[in-house]
PDB file of C-alpha atoms in Angstrom:
ATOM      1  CA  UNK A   1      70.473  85.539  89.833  1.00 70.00           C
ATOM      2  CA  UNK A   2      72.133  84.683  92.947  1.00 89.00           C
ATOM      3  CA  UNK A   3      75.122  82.298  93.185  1.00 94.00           C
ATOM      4  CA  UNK A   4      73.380  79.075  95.337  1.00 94.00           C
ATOM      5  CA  UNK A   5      75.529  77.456  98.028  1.00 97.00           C
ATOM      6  CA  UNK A   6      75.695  74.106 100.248  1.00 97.00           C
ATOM      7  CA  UNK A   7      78.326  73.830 102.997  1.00 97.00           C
ATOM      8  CA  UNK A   8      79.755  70.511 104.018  1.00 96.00           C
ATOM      9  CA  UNK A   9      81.631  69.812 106.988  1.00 95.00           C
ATOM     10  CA  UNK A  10      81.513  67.831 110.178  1.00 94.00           C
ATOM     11  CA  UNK A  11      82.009  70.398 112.592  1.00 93.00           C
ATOM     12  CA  UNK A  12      78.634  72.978 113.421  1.00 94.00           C
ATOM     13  CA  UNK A  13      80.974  75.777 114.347  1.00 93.00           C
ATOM     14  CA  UNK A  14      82.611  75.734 111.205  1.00 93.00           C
ATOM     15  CA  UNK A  15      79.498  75.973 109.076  1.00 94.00           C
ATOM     16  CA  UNK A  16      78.297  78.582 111.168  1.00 95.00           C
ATOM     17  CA  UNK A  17      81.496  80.500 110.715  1.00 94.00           C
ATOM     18  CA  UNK A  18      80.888  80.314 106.508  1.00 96.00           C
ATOM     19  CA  UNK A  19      77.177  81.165 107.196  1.00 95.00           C
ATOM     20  CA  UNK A  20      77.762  84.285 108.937  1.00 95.00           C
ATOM     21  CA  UNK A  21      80.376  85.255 106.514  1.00 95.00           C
ATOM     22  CA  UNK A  22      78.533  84.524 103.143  1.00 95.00           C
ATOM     23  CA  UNK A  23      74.989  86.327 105.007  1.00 94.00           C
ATOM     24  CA  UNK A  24      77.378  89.789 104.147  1.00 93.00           C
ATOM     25  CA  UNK A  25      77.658  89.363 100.817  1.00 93.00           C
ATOM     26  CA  UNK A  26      74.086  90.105  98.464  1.00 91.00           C
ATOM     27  CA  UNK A  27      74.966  87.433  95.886  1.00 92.00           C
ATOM     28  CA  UNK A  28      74.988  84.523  97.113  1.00 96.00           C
ATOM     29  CA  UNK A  29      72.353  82.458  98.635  1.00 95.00           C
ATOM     30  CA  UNK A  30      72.382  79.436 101.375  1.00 96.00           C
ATOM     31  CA  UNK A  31      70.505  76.469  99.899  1.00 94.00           C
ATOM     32  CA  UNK A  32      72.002  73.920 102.050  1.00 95.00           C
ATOM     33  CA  UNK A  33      74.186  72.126 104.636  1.00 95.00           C
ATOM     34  CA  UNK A  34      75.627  68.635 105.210  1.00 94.00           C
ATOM     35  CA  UNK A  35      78.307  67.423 108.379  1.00 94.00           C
ATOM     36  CA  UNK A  36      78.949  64.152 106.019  1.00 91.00           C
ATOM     37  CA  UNK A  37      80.418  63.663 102.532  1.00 90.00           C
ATOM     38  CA  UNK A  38      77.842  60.407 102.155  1.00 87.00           C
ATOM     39  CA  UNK A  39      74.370  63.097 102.678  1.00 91.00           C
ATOM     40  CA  UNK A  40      76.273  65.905 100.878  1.00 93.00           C
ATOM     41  CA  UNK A  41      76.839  63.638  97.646  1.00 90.00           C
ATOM     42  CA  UNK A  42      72.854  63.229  97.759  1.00 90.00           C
ATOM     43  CA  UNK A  43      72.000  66.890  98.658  1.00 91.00           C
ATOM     44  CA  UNK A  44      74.508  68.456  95.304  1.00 92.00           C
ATOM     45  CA  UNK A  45      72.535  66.133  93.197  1.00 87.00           C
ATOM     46  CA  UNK A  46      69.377  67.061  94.374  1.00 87.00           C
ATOM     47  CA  UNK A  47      69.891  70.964  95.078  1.00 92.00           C
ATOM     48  CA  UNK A  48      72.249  71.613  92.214  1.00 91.00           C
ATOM     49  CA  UNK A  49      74.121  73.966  93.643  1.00 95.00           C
ATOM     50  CA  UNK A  50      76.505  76.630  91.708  1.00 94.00           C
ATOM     51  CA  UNK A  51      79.017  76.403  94.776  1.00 96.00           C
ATOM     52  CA  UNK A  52      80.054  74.329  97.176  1.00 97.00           C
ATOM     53  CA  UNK A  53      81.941  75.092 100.544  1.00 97.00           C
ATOM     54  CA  UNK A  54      83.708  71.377 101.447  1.00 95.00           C
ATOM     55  CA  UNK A  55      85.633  70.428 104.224  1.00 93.00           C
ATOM     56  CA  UNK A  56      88.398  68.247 103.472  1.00 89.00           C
ATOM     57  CA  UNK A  57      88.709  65.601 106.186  1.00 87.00           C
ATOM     58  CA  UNK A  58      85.389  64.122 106.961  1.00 88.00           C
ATOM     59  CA  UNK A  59      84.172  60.769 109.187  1.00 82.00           C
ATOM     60  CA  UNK A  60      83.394  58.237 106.138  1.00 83.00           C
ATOM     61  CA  UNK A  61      83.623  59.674 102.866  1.00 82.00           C
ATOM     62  CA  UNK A  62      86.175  62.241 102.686  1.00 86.00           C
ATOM     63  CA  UNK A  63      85.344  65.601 100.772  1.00 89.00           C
ATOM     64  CA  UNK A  64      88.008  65.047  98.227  1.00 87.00           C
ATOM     65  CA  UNK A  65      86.551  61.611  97.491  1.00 87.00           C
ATOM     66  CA  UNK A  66      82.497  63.271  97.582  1.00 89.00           C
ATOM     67  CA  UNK A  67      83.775  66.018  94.872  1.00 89.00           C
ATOM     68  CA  UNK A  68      85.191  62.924  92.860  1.00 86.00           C
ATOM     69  CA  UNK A  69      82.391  60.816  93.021  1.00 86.00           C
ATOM     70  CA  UNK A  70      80.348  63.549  91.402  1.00 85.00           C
ATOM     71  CA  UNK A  71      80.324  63.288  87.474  1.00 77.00           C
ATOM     72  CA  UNK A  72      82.512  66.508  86.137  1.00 76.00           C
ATOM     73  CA  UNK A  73      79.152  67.693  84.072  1.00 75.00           C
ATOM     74  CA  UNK A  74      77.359  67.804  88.135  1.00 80.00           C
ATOM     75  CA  UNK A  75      80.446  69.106  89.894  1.00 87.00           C
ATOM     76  CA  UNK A  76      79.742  72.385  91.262  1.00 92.00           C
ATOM     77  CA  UNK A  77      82.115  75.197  91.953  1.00 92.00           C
ATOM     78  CA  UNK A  78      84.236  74.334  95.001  1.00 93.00           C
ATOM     79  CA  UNK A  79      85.933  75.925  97.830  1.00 94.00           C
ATOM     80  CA  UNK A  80      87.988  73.721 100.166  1.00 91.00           C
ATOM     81  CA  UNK A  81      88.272  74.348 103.750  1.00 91.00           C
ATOM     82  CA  UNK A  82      91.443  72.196 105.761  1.00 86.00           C
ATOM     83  CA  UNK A  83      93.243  72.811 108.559  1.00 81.00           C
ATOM     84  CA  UNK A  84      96.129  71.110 106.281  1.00 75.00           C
ATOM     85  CA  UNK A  85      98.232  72.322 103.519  1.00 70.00           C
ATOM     86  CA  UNK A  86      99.016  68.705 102.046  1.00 69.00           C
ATOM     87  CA  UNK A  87      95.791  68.416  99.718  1.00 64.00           C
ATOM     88  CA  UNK A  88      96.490  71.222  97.115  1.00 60.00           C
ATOM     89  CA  UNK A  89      96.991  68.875  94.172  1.00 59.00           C
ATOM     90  CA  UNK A  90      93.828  67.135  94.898  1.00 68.00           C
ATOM     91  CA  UNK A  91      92.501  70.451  94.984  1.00 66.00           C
ATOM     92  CA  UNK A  92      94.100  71.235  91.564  1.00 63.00           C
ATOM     93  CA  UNK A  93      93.517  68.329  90.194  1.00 65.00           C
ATOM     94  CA  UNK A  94      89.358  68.446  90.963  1.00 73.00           C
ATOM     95  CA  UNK A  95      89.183  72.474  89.648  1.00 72.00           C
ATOM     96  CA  UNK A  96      88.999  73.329  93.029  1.00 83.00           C
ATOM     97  CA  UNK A  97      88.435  77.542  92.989  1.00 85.00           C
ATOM     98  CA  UNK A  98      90.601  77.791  96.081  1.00 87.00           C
ATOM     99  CA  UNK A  99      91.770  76.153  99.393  1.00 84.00           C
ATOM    100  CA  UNK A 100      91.713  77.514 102.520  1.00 88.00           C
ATOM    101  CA  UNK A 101      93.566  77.106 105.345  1.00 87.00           C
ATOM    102  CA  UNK A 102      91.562  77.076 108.548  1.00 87.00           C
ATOM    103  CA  UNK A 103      91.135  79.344 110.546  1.00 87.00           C
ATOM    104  CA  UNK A 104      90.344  81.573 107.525  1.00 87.00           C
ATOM    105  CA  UNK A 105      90.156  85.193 107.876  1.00 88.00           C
ATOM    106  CA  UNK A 106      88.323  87.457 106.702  1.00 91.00           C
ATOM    107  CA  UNK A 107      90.219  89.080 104.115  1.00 89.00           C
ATOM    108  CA  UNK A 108      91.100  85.671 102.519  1.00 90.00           C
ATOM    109  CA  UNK A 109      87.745  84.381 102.413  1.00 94.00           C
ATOM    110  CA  UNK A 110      86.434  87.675 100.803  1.00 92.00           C
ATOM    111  CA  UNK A 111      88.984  86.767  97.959  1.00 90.00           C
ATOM    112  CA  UNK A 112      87.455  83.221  97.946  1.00 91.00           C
ATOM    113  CA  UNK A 113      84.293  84.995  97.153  1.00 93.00           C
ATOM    114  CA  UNK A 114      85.507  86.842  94.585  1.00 90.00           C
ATOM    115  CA  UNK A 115      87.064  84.440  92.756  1.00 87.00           C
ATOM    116  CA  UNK A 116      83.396  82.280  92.832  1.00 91.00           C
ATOM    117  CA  UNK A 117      81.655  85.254  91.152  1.00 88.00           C
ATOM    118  CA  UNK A 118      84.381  85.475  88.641  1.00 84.00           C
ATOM    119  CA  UNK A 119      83.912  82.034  87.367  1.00 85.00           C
ATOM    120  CA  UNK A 120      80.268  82.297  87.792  1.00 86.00           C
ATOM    121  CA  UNK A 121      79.118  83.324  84.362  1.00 79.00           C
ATOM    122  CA  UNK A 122      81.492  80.341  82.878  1.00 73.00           C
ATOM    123  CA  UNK A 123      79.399  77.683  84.686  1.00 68.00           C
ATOM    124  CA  UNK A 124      76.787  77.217  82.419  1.00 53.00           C
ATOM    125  CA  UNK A 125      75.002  80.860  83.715  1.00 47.00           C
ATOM    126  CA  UNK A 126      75.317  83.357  81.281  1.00 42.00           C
ATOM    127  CA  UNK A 127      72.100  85.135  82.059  1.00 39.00           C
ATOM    128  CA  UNK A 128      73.940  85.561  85.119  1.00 45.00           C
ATOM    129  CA  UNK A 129      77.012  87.521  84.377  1.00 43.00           C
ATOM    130  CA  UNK A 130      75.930  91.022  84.845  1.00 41.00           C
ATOM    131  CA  UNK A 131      75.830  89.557  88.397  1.00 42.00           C
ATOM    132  CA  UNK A 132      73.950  91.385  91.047  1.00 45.00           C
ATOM    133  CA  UNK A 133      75.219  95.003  91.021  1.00 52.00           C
ATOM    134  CA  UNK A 134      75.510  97.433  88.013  1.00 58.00           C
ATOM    135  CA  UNK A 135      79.282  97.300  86.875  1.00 73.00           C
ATOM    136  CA  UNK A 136      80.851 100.475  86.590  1.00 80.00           C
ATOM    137  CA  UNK A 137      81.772 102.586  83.190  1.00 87.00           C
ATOM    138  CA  UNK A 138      84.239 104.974  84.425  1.00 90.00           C
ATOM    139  CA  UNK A 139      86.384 105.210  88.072  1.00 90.00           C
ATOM    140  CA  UNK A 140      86.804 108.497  89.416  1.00 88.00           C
ATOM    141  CA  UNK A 141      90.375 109.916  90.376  1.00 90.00           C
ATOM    142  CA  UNK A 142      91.505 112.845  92.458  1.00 86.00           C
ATOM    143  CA  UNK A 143      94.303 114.457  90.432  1.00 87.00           C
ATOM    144  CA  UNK A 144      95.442 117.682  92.563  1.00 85.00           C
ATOM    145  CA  UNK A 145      92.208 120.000  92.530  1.00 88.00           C
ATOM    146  CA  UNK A 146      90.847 117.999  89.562  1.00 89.00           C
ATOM    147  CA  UNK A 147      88.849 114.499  89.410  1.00 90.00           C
ATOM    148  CA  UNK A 148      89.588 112.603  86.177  1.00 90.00           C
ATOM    149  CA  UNK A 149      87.102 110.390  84.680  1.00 92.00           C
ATOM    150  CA  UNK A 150      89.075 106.650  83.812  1.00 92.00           C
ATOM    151  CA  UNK A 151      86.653 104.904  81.366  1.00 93.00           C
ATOM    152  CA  UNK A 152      86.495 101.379  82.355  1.00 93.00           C
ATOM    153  CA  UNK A 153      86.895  99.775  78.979  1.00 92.00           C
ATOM    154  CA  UNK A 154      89.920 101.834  78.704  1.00 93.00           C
ATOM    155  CA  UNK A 155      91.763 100.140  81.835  1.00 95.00           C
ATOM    156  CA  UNK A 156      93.979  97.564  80.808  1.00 95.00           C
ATOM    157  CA  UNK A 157      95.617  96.457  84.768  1.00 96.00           C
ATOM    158  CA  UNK A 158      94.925  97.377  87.894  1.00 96.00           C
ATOM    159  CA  UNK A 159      97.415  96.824  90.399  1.00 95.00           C
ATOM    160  CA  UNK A 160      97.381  96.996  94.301  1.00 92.00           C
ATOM    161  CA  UNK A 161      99.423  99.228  96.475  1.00 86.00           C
ATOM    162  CA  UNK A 162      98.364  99.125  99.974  1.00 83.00           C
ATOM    163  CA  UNK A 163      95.283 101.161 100.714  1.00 85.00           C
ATOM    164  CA  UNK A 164      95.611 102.168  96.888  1.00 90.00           C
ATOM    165  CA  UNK A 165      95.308 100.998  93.862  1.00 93.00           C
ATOM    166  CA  UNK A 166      97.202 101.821  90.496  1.00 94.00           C
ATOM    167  CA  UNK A 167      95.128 101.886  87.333  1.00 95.00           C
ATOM    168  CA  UNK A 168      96.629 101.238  84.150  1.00 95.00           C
ATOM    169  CA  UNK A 169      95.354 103.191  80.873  1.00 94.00           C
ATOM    170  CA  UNK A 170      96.764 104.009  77.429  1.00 90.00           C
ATOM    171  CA  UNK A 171     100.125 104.327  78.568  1.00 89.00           C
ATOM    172  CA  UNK A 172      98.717 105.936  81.458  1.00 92.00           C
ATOM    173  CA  UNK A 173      98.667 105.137  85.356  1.00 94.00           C
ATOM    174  CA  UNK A 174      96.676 106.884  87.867  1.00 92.00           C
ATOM    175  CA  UNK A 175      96.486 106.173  91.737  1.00 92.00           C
ATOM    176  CA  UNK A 176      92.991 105.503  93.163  1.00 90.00           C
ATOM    177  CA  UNK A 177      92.219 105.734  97.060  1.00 87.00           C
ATOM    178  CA  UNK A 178      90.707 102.220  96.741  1.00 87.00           C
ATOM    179  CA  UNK A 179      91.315  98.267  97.606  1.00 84.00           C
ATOM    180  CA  UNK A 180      91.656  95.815  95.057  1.00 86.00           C
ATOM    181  CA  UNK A 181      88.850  94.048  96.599  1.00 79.00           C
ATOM    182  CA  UNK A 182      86.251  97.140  96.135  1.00 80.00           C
ATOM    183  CA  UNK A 183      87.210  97.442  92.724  1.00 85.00           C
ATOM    184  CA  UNK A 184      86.901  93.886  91.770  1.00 81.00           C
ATOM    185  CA  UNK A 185      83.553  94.351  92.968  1.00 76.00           C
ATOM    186  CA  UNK A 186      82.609  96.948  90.454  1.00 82.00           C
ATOM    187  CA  UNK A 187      83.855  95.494  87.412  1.00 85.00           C
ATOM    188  CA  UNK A 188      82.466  92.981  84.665  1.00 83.00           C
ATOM    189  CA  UNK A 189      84.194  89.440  85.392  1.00 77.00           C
ATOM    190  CA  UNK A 190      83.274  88.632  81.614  1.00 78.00           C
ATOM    191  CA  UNK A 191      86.090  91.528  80.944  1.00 87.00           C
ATOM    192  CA  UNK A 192      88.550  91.598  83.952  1.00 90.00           C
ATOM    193  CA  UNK A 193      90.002  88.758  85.894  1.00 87.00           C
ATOM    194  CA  UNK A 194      91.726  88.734  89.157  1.00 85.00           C
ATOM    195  CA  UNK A 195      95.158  86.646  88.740  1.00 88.00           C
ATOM    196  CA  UNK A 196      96.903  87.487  91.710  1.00 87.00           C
ATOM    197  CA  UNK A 197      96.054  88.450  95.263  1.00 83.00           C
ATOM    198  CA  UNK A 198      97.450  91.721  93.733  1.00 90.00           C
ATOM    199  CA  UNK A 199      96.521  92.417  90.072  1.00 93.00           C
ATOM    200  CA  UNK A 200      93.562  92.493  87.950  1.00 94.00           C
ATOM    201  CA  UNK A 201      93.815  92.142  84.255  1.00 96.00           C
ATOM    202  CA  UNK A 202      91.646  92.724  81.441  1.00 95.00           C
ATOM    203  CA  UNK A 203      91.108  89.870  79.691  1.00 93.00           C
ATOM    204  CA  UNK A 204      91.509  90.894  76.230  1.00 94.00           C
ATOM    205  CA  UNK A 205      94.848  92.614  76.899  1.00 95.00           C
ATOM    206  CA  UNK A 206      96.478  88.865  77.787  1.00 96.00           C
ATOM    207  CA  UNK A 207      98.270  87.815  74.648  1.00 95.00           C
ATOM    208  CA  UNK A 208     100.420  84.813  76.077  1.00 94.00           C
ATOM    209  CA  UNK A 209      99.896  82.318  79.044  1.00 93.00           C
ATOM    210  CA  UNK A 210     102.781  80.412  80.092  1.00 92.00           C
ATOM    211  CA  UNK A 211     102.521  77.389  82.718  1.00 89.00           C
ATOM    212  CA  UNK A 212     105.039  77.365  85.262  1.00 89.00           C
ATOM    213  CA  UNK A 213     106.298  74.493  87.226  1.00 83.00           C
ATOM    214  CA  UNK A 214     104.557  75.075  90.269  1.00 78.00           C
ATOM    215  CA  UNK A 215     101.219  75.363  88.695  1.00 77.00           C
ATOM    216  CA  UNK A 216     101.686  79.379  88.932  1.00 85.00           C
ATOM    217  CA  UNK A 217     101.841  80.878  85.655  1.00 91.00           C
ATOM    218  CA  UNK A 218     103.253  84.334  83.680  1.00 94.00           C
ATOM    219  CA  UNK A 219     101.178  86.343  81.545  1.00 96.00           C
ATOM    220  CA  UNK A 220     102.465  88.585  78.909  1.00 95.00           C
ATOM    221  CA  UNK A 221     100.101  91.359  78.105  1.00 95.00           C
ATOM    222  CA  UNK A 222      99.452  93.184  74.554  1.00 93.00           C
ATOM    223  CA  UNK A 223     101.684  95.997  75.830  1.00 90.00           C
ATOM    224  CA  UNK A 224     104.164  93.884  77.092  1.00 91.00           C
ATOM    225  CA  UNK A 225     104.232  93.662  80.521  1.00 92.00           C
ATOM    226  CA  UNK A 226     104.739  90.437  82.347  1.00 94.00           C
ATOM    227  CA  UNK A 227     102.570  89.409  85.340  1.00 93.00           C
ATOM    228  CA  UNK A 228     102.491  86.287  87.595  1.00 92.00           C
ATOM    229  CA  UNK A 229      99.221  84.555  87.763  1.00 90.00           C
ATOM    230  CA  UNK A 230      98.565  82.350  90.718  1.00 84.00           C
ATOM    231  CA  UNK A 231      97.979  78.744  90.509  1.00 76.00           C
ATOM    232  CA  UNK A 232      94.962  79.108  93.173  1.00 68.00           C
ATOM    233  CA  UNK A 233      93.586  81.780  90.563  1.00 76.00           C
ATOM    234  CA  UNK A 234      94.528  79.562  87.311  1.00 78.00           C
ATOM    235  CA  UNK A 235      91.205  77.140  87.078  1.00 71.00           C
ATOM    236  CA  UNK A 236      88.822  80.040  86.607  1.00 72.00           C
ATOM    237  CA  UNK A 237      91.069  82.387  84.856  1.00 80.00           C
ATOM    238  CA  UNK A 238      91.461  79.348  82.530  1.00 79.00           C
ATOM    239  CA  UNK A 239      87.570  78.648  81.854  1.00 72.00           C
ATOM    240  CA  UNK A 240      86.933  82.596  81.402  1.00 77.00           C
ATOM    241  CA  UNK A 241      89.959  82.739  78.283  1.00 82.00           C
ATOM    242  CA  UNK A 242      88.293  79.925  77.130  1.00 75.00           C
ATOM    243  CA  UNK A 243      84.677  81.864  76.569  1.00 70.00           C
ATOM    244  CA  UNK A 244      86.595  85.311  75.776  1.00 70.00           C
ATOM    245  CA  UNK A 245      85.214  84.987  72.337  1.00 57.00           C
ATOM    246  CA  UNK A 246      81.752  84.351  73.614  1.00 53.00           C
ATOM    247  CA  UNK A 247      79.668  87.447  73.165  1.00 48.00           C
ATOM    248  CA  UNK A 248      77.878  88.341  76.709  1.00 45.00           C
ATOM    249  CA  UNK A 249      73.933  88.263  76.387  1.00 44.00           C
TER     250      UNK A 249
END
């Protein structure tokens, strides 16, 4: 099941620049686009779509005041697109998924993405949370002459280091030639969570949350490390620890 999409905003370019960017990625699917918050508010209730990409600063209804207008239970997921930095508590405040700063590149909006498939199966689809591709069960790592076998379930972090990435395993941690990115893509967002532009954590392994002042927050893990968690992260990360004791179908 793919993840259905509208775009909204006023200028053509723009959509066309979220249009060519989303046509890369397998999962999700174009099923609309509006240059007006008035004709988007009518197109999300009649398309019902799972995500929405919404400009900002609109002629006439703004697309703060469109997302609003929606009732919570018809909200869709939302990614906001401004060329200001001024609206990120309306963005908090509305469970925004993220806000990007225009011009958005390519890198960022692939996180964007991300983020949207993580808090996917939370939204009322949980037929969909396998989610496209097969997830994997083990990740392969060149130790010397030898390649280990890492069982997935058996990874508690995963942390970036440049073109690397450090996996983190009973006690264990072993460096993988691989982007955070790519192996966000491989992994079951029922179980693992992004938190940070540079950490993923397994869901199960968070035993405290704590809410900081500037809507960032620190985990502590069962084996006691402490991790930041980023406030443009926290809405979905929130929702998925709230159906961690949901049983996937």
């Amino acid at each position: 099941m793919n993840i259905r999409v509208v775009i909204i905003d006023d200028e053509p370019l723009a959509r066309l620049a979220v249009k060519v960017r989303l046509a890369r990625r397998d999962a999700f699917e174009l099923v609309g686009e509006f240059g007006d918050g008035a004709s988007a508010y009518e197109g999300i209730v009649a398309l019902k779509p799972d995500l929405v990409f919404v400009d900002v600063e609109m002629p006439g209804k703004s697309g703060l005041d469109m997302l609003a207008a929606l009732p919570p239970a018809q909200r869709p997921m939302a990614i906001l697109l401004t060329a200001y930095d001024g609206f990120a508590l309306q963005a908090f405040e509305l469970a925004a998924l993220d806000y990007l700063l225009k011009p958005v590149d390519d890198e960022r909006f692939d996180e964007a993405l991300d983020r949207a498939q993580q808090a996917f199966p939370y939204r009322g689809h949980a037929r969909a949370a396998a989610l496209v591709s097969p997830k994997a069960r083990t990740f392969s790592v060149r130790v010397g002459s030898r390649t280990v076998l890492v069982p997935v379930a058996e990874v508690e972090r995963i942390e970036a280091d440049g073109d690397y990435a450090s996996l983190y395993a009973n006690g264990k941690t072993w460096l993988v030639r691989e982007r955070l990115h790519n192996l966000a893509m491989q992994l079951d967002p029922r179980q693992f969570h992004r938190v940070h532009r540079s950490s993923i954590v397994r869901l199960d392994m968070i035993a405290e949350l704590r809410s900081l002042t500037n809507r960032d927050a620190m985990l502590r893990l069962r084996d006691g490390s402490v991790l930041r968690a980023s406030r443009s992260y926290m809405p979905a990360l929130t929702e998925a620890l709230q159906h961690l004791d949901k049983k996937p179908e």
